[in-house]
Coordinates of C-alpha atoms in Angstrom, one line a residue:
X28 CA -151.2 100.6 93.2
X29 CA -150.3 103.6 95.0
X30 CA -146.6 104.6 96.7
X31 CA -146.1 103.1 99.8
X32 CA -145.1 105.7 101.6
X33 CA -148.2 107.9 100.8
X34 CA -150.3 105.5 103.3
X35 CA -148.2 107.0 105.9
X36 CA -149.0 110.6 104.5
X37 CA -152.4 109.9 104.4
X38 CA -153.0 108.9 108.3
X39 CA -150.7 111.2 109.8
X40 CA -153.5 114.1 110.6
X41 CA -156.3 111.3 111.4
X42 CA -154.1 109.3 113.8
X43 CA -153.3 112.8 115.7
X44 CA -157.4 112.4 116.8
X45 CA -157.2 109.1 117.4
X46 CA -158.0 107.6 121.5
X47 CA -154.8 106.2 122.4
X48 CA -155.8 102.5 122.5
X49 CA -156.9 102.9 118.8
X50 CA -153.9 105.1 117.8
X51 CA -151.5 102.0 118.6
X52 CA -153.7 99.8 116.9
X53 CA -154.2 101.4 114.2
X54 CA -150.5 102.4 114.4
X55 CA -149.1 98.3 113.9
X56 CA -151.8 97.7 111.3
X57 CA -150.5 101.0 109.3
X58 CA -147.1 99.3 109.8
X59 CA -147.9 95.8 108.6
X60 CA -149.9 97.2 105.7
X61 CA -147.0 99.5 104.6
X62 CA -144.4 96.2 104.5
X63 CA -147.1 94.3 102.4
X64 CA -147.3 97.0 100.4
X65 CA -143.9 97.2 99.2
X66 CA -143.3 93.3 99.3
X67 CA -146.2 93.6 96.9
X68 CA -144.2 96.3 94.6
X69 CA -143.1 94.5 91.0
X70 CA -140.1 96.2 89.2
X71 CA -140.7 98.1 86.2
X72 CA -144.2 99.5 88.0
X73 CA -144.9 103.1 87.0
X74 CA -147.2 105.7 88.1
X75 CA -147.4 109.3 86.4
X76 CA -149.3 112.6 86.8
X77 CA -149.2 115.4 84.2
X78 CA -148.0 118.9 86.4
X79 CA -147.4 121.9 84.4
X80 CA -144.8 121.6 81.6
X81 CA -143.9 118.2 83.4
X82 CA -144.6 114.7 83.6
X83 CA -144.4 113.7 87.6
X84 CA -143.6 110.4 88.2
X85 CA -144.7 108.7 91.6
X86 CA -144.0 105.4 91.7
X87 CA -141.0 103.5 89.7
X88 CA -140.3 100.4 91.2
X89 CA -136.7 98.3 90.9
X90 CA -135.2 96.2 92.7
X91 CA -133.0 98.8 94.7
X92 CA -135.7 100.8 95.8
X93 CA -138.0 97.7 96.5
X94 CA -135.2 96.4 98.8
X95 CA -134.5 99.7 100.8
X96 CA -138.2 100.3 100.8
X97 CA -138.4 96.3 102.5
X98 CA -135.8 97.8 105.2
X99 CA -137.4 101.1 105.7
X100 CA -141.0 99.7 106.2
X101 CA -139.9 96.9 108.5
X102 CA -138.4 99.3 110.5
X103 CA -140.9 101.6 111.0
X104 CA -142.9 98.7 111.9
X105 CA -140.3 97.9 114.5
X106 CA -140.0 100.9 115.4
X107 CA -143.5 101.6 115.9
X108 CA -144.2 98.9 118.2
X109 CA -141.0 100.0 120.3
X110 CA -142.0 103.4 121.2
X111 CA -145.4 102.0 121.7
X112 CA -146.0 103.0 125.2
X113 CA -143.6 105.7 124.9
X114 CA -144.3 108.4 122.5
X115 CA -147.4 111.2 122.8
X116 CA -149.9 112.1 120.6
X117 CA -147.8 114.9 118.9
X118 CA -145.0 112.3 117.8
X119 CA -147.0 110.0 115.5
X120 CA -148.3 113.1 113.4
X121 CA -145.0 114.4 112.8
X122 CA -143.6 110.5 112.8
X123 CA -145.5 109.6 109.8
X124 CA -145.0 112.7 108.0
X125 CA -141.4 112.2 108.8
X126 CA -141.8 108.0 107.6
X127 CA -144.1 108.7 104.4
X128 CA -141.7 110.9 103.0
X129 CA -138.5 108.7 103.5
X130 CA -140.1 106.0 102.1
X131 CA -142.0 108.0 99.1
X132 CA -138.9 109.5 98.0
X133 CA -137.5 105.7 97.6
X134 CA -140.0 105.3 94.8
X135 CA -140.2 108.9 93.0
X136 CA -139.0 108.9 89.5
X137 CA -138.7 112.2 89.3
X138 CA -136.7 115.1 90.7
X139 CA -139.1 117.7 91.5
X140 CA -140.6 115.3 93.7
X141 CA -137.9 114.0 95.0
X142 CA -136.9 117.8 96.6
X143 CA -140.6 117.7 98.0
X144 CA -140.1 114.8 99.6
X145 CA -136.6 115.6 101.1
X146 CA -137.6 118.9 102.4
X147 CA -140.6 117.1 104.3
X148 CA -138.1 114.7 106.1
X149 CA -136.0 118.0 107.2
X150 CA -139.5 119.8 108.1
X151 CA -140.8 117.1 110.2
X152 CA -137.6 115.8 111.6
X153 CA -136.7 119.7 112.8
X154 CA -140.3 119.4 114.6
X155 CA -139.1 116.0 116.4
X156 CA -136.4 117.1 117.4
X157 CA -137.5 120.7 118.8
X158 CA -138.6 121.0 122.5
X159 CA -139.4 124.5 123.4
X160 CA -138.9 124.0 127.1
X161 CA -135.3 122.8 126.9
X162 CA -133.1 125.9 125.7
X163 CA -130.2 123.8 124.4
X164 CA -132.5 121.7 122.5
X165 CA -134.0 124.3 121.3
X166 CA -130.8 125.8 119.8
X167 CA -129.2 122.7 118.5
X168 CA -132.5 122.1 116.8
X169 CA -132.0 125.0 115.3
X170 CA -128.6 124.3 113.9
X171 CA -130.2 121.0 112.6
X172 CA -132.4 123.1 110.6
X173 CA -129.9 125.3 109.3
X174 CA -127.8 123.1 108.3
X175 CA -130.2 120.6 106.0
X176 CA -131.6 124.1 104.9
X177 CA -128.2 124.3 103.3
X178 CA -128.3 121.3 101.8
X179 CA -131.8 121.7 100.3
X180 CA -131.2 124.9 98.9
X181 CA -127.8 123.6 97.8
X182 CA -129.7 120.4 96.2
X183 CA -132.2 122.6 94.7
X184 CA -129.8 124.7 92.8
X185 CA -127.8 121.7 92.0
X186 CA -131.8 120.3 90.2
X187 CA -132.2 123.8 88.6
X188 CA -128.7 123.5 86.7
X189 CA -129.5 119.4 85.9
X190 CA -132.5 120.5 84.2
X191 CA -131.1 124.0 82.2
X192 CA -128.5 121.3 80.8
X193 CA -130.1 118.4 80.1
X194 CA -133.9 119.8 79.8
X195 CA -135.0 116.9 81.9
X196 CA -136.4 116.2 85.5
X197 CA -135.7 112.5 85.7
X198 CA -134.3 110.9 88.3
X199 CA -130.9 109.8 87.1
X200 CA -127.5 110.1 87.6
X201 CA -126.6 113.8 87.2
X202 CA -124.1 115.2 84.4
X203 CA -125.1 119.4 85.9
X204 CA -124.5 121.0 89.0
X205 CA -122.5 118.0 90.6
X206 CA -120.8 120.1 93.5
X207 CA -124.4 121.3 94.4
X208 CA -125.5 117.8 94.8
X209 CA -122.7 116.4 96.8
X210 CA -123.3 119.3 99.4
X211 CA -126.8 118.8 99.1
X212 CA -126.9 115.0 100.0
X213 CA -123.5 115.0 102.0
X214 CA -125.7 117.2 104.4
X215 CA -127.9 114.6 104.9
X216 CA -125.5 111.7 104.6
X217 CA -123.7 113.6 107.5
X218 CA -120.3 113.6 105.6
X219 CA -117.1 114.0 108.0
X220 CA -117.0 117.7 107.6
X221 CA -120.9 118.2 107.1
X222 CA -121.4 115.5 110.4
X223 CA -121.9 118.1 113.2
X224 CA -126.2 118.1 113.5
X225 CA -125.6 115.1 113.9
X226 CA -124.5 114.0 117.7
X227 CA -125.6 116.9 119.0
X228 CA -128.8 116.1 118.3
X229 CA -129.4 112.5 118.4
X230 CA -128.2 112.6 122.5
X231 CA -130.8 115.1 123.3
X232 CA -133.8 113.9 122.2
X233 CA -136.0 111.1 123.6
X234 CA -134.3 107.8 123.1
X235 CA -137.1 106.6 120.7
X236 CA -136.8 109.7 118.6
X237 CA -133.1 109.0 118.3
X238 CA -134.1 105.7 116.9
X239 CA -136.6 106.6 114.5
X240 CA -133.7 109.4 113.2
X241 CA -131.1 107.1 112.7
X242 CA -132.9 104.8 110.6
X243 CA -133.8 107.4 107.6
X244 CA -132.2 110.6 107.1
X245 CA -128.4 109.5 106.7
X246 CA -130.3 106.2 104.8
X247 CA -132.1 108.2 102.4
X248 CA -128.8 111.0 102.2
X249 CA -127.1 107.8 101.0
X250 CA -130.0 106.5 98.9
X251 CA -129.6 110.2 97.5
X252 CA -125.6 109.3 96.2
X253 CA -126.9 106.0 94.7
X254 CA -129.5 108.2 92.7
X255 CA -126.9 111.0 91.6
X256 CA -123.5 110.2 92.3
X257 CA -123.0 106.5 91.7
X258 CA -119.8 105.7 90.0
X259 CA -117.9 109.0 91.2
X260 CA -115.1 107.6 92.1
X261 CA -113.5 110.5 94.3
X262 CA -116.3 110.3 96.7
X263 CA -115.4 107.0 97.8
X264 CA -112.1 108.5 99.7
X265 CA -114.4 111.5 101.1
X266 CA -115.9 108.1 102.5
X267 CA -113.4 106.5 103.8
X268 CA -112.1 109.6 105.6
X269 CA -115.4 109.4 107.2
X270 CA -115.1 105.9 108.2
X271 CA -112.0 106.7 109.9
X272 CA -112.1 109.7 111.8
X273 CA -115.5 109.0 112.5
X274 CA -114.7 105.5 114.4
X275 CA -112.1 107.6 116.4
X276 CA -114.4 110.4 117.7
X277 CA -116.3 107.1 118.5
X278 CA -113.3 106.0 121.0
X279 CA -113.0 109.7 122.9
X280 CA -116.3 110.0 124.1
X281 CA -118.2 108.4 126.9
X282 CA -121.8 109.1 126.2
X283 CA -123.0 105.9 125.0
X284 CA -125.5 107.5 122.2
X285 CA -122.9 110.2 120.9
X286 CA -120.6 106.5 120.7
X287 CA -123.2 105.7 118.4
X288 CA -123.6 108.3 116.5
X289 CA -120.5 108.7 115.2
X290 CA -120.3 104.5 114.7
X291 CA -123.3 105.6 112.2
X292 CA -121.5 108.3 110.3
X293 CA -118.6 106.0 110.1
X294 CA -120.8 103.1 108.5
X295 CA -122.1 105.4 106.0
X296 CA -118.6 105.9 104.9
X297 CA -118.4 101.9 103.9
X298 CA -121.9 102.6 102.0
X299 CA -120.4 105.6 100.0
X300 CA -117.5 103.2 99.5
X301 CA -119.5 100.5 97.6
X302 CA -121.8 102.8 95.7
X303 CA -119.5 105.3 94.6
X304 CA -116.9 102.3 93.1
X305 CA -116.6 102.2 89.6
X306 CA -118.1 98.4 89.1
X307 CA -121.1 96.9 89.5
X308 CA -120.2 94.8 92.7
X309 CA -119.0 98.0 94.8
X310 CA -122.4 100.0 94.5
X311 CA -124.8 96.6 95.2
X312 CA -122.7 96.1 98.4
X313 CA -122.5 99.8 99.3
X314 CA -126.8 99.2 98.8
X315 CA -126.5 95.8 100.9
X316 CA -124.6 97.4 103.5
X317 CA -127.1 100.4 104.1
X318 CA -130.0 97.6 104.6
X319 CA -127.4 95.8 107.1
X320 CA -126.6 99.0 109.0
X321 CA -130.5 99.7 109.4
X322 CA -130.6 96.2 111.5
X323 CA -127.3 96.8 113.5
X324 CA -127.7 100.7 114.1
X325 CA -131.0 100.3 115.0
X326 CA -130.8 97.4 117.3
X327 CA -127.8 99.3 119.0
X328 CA -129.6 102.3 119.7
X329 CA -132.7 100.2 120.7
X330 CA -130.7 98.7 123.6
X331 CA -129.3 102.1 124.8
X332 CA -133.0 103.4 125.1
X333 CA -133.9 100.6 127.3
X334 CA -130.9 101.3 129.3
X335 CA -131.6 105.4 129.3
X336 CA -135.5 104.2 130.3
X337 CA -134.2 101.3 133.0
X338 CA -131.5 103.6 134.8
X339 CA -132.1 107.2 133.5
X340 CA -128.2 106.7 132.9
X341 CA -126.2 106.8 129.2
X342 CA -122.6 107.5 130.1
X343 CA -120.7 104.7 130.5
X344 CA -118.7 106.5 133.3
X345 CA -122.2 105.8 135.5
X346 CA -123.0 102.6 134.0
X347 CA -121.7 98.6 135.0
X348 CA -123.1 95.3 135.8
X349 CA -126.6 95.7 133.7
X350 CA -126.5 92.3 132.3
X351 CA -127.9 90.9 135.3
X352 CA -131.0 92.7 135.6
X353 CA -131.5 93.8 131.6
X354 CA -129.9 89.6 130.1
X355 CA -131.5 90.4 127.3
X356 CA -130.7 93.4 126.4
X357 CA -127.0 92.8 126.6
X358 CA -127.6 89.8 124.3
X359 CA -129.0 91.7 122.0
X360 CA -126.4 94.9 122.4
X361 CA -124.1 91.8 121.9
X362 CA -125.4 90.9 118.3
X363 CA -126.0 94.3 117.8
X364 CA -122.0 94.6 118.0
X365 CA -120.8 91.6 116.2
X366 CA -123.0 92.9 113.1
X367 CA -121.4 96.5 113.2
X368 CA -118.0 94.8 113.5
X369 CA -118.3 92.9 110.4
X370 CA -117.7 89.4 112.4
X371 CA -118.5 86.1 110.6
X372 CA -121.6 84.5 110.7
X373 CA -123.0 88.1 111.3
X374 CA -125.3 90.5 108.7
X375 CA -122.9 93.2 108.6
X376 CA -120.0 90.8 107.5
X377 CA -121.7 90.0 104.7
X378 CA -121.7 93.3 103.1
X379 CA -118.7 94.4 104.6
X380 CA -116.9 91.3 102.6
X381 CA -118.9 92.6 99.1
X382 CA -117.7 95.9 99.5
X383 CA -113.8 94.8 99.7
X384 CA -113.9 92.1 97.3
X385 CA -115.0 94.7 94.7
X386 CA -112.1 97.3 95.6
X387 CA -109.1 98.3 93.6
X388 CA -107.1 100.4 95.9
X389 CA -105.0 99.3 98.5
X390 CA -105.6 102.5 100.2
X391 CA -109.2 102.3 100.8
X392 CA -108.4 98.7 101.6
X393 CA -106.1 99.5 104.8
X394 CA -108.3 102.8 105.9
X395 CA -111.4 100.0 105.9
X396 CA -108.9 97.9 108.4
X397 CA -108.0 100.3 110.5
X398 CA -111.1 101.4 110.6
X399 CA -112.7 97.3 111.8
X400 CA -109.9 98.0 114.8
X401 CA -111.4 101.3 115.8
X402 CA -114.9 100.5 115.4
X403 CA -114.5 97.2 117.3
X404 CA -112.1 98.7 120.2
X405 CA -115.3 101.2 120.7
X406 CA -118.3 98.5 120.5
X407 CA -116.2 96.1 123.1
X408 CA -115.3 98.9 125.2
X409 CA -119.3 99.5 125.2
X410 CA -120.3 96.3 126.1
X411 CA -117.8 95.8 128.9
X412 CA -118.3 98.7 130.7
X413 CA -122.1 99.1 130.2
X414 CA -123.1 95.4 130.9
X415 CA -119.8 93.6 132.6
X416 CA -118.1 96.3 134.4
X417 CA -117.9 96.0 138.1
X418 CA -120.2 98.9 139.0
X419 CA -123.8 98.4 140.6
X420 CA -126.2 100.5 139.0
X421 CA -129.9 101.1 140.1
X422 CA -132.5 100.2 138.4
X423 CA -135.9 102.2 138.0
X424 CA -138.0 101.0 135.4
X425 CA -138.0 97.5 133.7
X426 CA -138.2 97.5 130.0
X427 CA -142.2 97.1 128.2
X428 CA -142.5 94.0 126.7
X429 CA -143.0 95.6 123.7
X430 CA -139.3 97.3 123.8
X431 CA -138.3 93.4 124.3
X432 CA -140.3 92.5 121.2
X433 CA -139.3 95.0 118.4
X434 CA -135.4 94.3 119.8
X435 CA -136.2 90.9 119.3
X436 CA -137.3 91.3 115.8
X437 CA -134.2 92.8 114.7
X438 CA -131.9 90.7 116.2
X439 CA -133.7 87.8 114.3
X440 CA -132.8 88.5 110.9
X441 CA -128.9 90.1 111.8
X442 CA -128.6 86.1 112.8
X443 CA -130.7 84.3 109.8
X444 CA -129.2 87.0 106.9
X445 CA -125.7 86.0 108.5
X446 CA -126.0 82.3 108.7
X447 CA -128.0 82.0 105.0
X448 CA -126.6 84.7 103.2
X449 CA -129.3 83.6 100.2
X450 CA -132.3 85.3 102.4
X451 CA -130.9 88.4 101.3
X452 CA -130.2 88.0 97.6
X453 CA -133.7 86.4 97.3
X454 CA -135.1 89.8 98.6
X455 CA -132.9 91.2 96.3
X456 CA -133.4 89.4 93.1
X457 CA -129.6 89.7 92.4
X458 CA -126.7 87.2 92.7
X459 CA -124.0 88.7 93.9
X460 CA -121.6 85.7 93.3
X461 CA -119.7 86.2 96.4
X462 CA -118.3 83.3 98.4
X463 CA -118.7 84.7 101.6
X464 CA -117.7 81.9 103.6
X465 CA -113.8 81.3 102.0
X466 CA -111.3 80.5 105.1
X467 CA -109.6 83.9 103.8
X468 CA -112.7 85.8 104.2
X469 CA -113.8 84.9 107.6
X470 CA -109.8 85.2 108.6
X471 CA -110.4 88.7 107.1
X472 CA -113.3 89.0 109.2
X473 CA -111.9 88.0 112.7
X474 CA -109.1 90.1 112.1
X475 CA -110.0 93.7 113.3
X476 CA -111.9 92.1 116.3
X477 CA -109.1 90.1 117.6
X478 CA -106.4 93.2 117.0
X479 CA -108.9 95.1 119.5
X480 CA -109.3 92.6 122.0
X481 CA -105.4 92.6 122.2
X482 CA -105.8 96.4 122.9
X483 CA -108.5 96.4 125.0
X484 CA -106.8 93.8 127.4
X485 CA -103.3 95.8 127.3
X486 CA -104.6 99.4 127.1
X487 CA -107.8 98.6 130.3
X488 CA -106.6 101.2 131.7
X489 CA -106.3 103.8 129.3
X490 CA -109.4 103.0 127.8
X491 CA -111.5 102.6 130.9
X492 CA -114.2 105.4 130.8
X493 CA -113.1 108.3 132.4
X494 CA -115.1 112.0 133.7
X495 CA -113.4 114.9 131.4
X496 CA -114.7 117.8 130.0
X497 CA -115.0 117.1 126.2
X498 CA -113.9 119.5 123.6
X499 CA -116.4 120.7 120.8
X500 CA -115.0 119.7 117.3
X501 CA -117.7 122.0 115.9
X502 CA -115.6 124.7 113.9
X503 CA -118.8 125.6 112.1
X504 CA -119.6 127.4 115.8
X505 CA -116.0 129.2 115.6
X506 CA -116.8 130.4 112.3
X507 CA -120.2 131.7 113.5
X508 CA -118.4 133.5 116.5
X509 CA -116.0 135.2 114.0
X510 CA -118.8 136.4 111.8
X511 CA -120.7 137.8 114.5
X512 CA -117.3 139.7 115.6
X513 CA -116.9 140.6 112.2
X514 CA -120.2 142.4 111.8
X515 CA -120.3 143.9 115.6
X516 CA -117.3 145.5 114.6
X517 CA -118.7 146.9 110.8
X518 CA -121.6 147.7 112.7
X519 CA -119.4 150.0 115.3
X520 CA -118.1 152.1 112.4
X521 CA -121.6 153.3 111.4
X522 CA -121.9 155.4 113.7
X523 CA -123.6 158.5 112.1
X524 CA -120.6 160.4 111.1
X525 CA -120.5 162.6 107.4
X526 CA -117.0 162.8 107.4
X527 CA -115.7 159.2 107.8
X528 CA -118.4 157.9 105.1
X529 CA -117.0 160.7 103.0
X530 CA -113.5 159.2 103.9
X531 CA -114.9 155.8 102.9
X532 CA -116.0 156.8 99.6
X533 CA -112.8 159.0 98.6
X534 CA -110.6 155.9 99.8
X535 CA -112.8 153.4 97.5
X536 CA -112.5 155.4 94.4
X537 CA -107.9 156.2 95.0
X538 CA -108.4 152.3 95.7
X539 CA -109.9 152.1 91.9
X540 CA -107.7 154.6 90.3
X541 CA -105.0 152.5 91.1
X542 CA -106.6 149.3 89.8
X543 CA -107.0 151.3 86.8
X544 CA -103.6 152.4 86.5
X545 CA -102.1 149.0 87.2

């Protein structure tokens, strides 16, 4: 038995050469071949190779990893049959390097190979998203770059002090260097604070690359906390902060794909939530909810591609009316929506309900309720004026019917895992002992929807899509500016002159006589 996600590895150069009616063969058998594979994984299986000093381990199987590697295969599956018809021969090279490595790291027991693994996500990912002929793609690729390069050399570091204090490389939680790792993997996890590589990038890239993106690197950043940080409790206010803000950026933009980007930061502050609590039910449900958000999140930015690739449109200032011409679409934006909104008889209710039974403040409590208001003001608000609003807008291309297809299968289990909660916990092989279907819980449940629709109807007007010019929230950019100023202005001053650097020098030491003195 080898690690799923190698197979991936493996067939990333030869597809590259492949003719493109073989390539997308080839492509959905890879895909189908990948999901048996992990189906196929039994926990407790182990796989080791001797390196150096070291004992590498490759494959450990339990039944976390089994379940998110179940998500993450199925959804490169889905994802691979969506772009189809889509994406060129460069993309399925870096694809699978970019696939194979979030999906190897799920089942690495080790964390040398972990890091090898997460720098290969940030090496291919970089490569998806950079376009050479676009200039401002090309710079916020950049700042994509930069910015996991920080967190890899901060999670590096953070490994190099785990093992001088515990003499170990095992995969575990981590006693060493914990600041280092919650940099490292907020990075990735696009923490509120650590979020801004995020939108930028994710609305200028091809829609299909956006999908692929959004179902793995927060995932595996949050896969990363589960590994290191479980049972911290402090990080799970760092998430709710990001649930919250996160859902209101959501409200004060218009760009349907930035609407969804920050929905996705805010949903990976409910997972850090549940895996971060102190008891055992928190950090299943904060797991739960990351296999949830993969089918909602990825289903919501599925139907935004069809509508960039029908109407060459994603603002919802310039969109209306599409659910005549794209029905099925809007049906599935619709499911799509009730899932992220945690409404009953929906996946993402399910793990939304886990995650709150198992809390203990009333803080996080009302932030999570607030945060059901905001997050379902935004998702009606899309809906409405993307697929019911009274605007006419042109159509140019229809959707592939293999776009309708992979939606399809996504929106198929959101529905079953809601209706017969037990699909999920037999994939799981845990009982979570959760009656999900109480009269309080579903009351719960309806809650945050209905307080938005009651806003929605009495605030139309205020909330009605609008053309402004939107403000950049990026103060890492401000702090770049004033670096820059900073060493213009040092740079000015060396200007070739003996005297001032004598001046410099006699100031420095009157500077240390008086330390001295003092």
């Amino acid at each position: 038995m080898l690690n799923p996600g190698f197979l991936y590895l493996f067939a990333a150069i030869p597809i590259f050469f492949f003719k493109e009616g073989a390539r997308r063969l080839f492509s959905i058998f890879l895909s189908i071949l990948v999901l048996i594979s992990v189906f196929t994984l039994s926990e407790g299986m182990v796989i080791t190779l001797p390196f150096l000093d070291f004992e590498l381990i490759l494959l450990e199987v339990d039944n976390i990893s089994r379940l998110v590697g179940v998500i993450f295969a199925f959804a490169a599956l889905v994802n691979n049959l969506y772009s189809l018809k889509l994406a060129p021969r460069s993309y399925y090279l870096l694809a699978y390097l970019y696939i194979g490595s979030s999906i190897s790291i799920l089942f690495v027991g080790d964390l040398f190979s972990f890091y090898i693994f997460w720098e290969m996500m940030t090496i291919s990912s970089y490569f998806l998203i950079f376009n050479r002929n676009k200039e401002f793609t090309a710079k916020t690729s950049y700042y994509y770059f930069i910015m996991h390069l920080v967190g890899g050399v901060s999670l590096l570091w953070g490994i190099f002090m785990q093992y001088s204090g515990s003499g170990s490389i095992i995969l575990e939680n981590i006693e060493f260097g914990i600041p280092f790792f919650i940099l490292g993997v907020g990075i990735k996890a696009a923490f509120i604070g650590l979020h801004t590589w995020l939108p930028q990038n994710y609305i200028n890239v091809p829609f299909y690359i956006t999908l692929l993106l959004s179902i793995y690197t927060t995932k595996v950043g949050v896969y990363g906390i589960y590994k290191f940080l479980g049972g911290i409790s402090y990080l799970s206010y760092f998430g709710a902060f990001s649930a919250l803000i996160a859902a209101f950026f959501a409200l004060r933009t218009t760009n349907v794909r930035k609407i969804f980007s920050y929905h996705l930061i805010s949903q990976i502050g409910y997972m850090i939530i549940g895996i971060t609590s102190t008891n055992y039910l928190g950090s299943q449900g904060g797991i739960f909810h990351l296999f949830n958000g993969v089918l909602y999140k990825s289903i919501l930015f599925m139907t935004i591609g069809i509508v960039i690739y029908s109407t060459k449109k994603e603002d919802l200032v310039e969109l209306g009316g599409l659910a005549k011409q794209l029905p099925f679409t809007a049906f599935c934006c619709i499911i799509g929506a009730f899932g992220i909104m945690g409404l009953p008889f929906f996946n993402g209710y399910l793990s939304k309900v886990v995650i709150k039974s198992a809390l203990e403040s009333h803080l996080l409590v009302w932030v999570l309720y607030i945060t059901g208001i905001a997050t379902s003001l935004s998702l009606i608000k899309v809906i409405y004026f993307c697929f019911f609003g009274d605007r006419e807008v042109e159509m140019e291309k229809t959707p592939t019917l293999y776009m309708k297809g992979a939606m399809f299968l996504f929106v198929f289990p959101i529905i079953v895992i809601g209706l017969w909660p037990r699909a999920i916990e037999l994939i799981y092989g845990l009982e979570l002992g959760v009656d999900y279907y109480s009269l309080a819980y579903i009351w719960e449940g309806l809650q945050p929807t209905l307080w938005a629709l009651l806003i929605f109807k009495l605030a139309h007007d205020i909330i009605e899509p609008k053309d402004y010019e939107e403000k950049s929230l990026d103060f890492y950019s401000l702090f770049g500016r004033v670096f820059n100023n900073a060493g213009r202005l040092l740079t000015a001053t060396h200007n070739g002159n003996l005297s001032r650097y004598f001046l410099w020098i006699f100031s420095t030491l009157i500077l240390l006589w008086i330390n001295l003195l003092l």
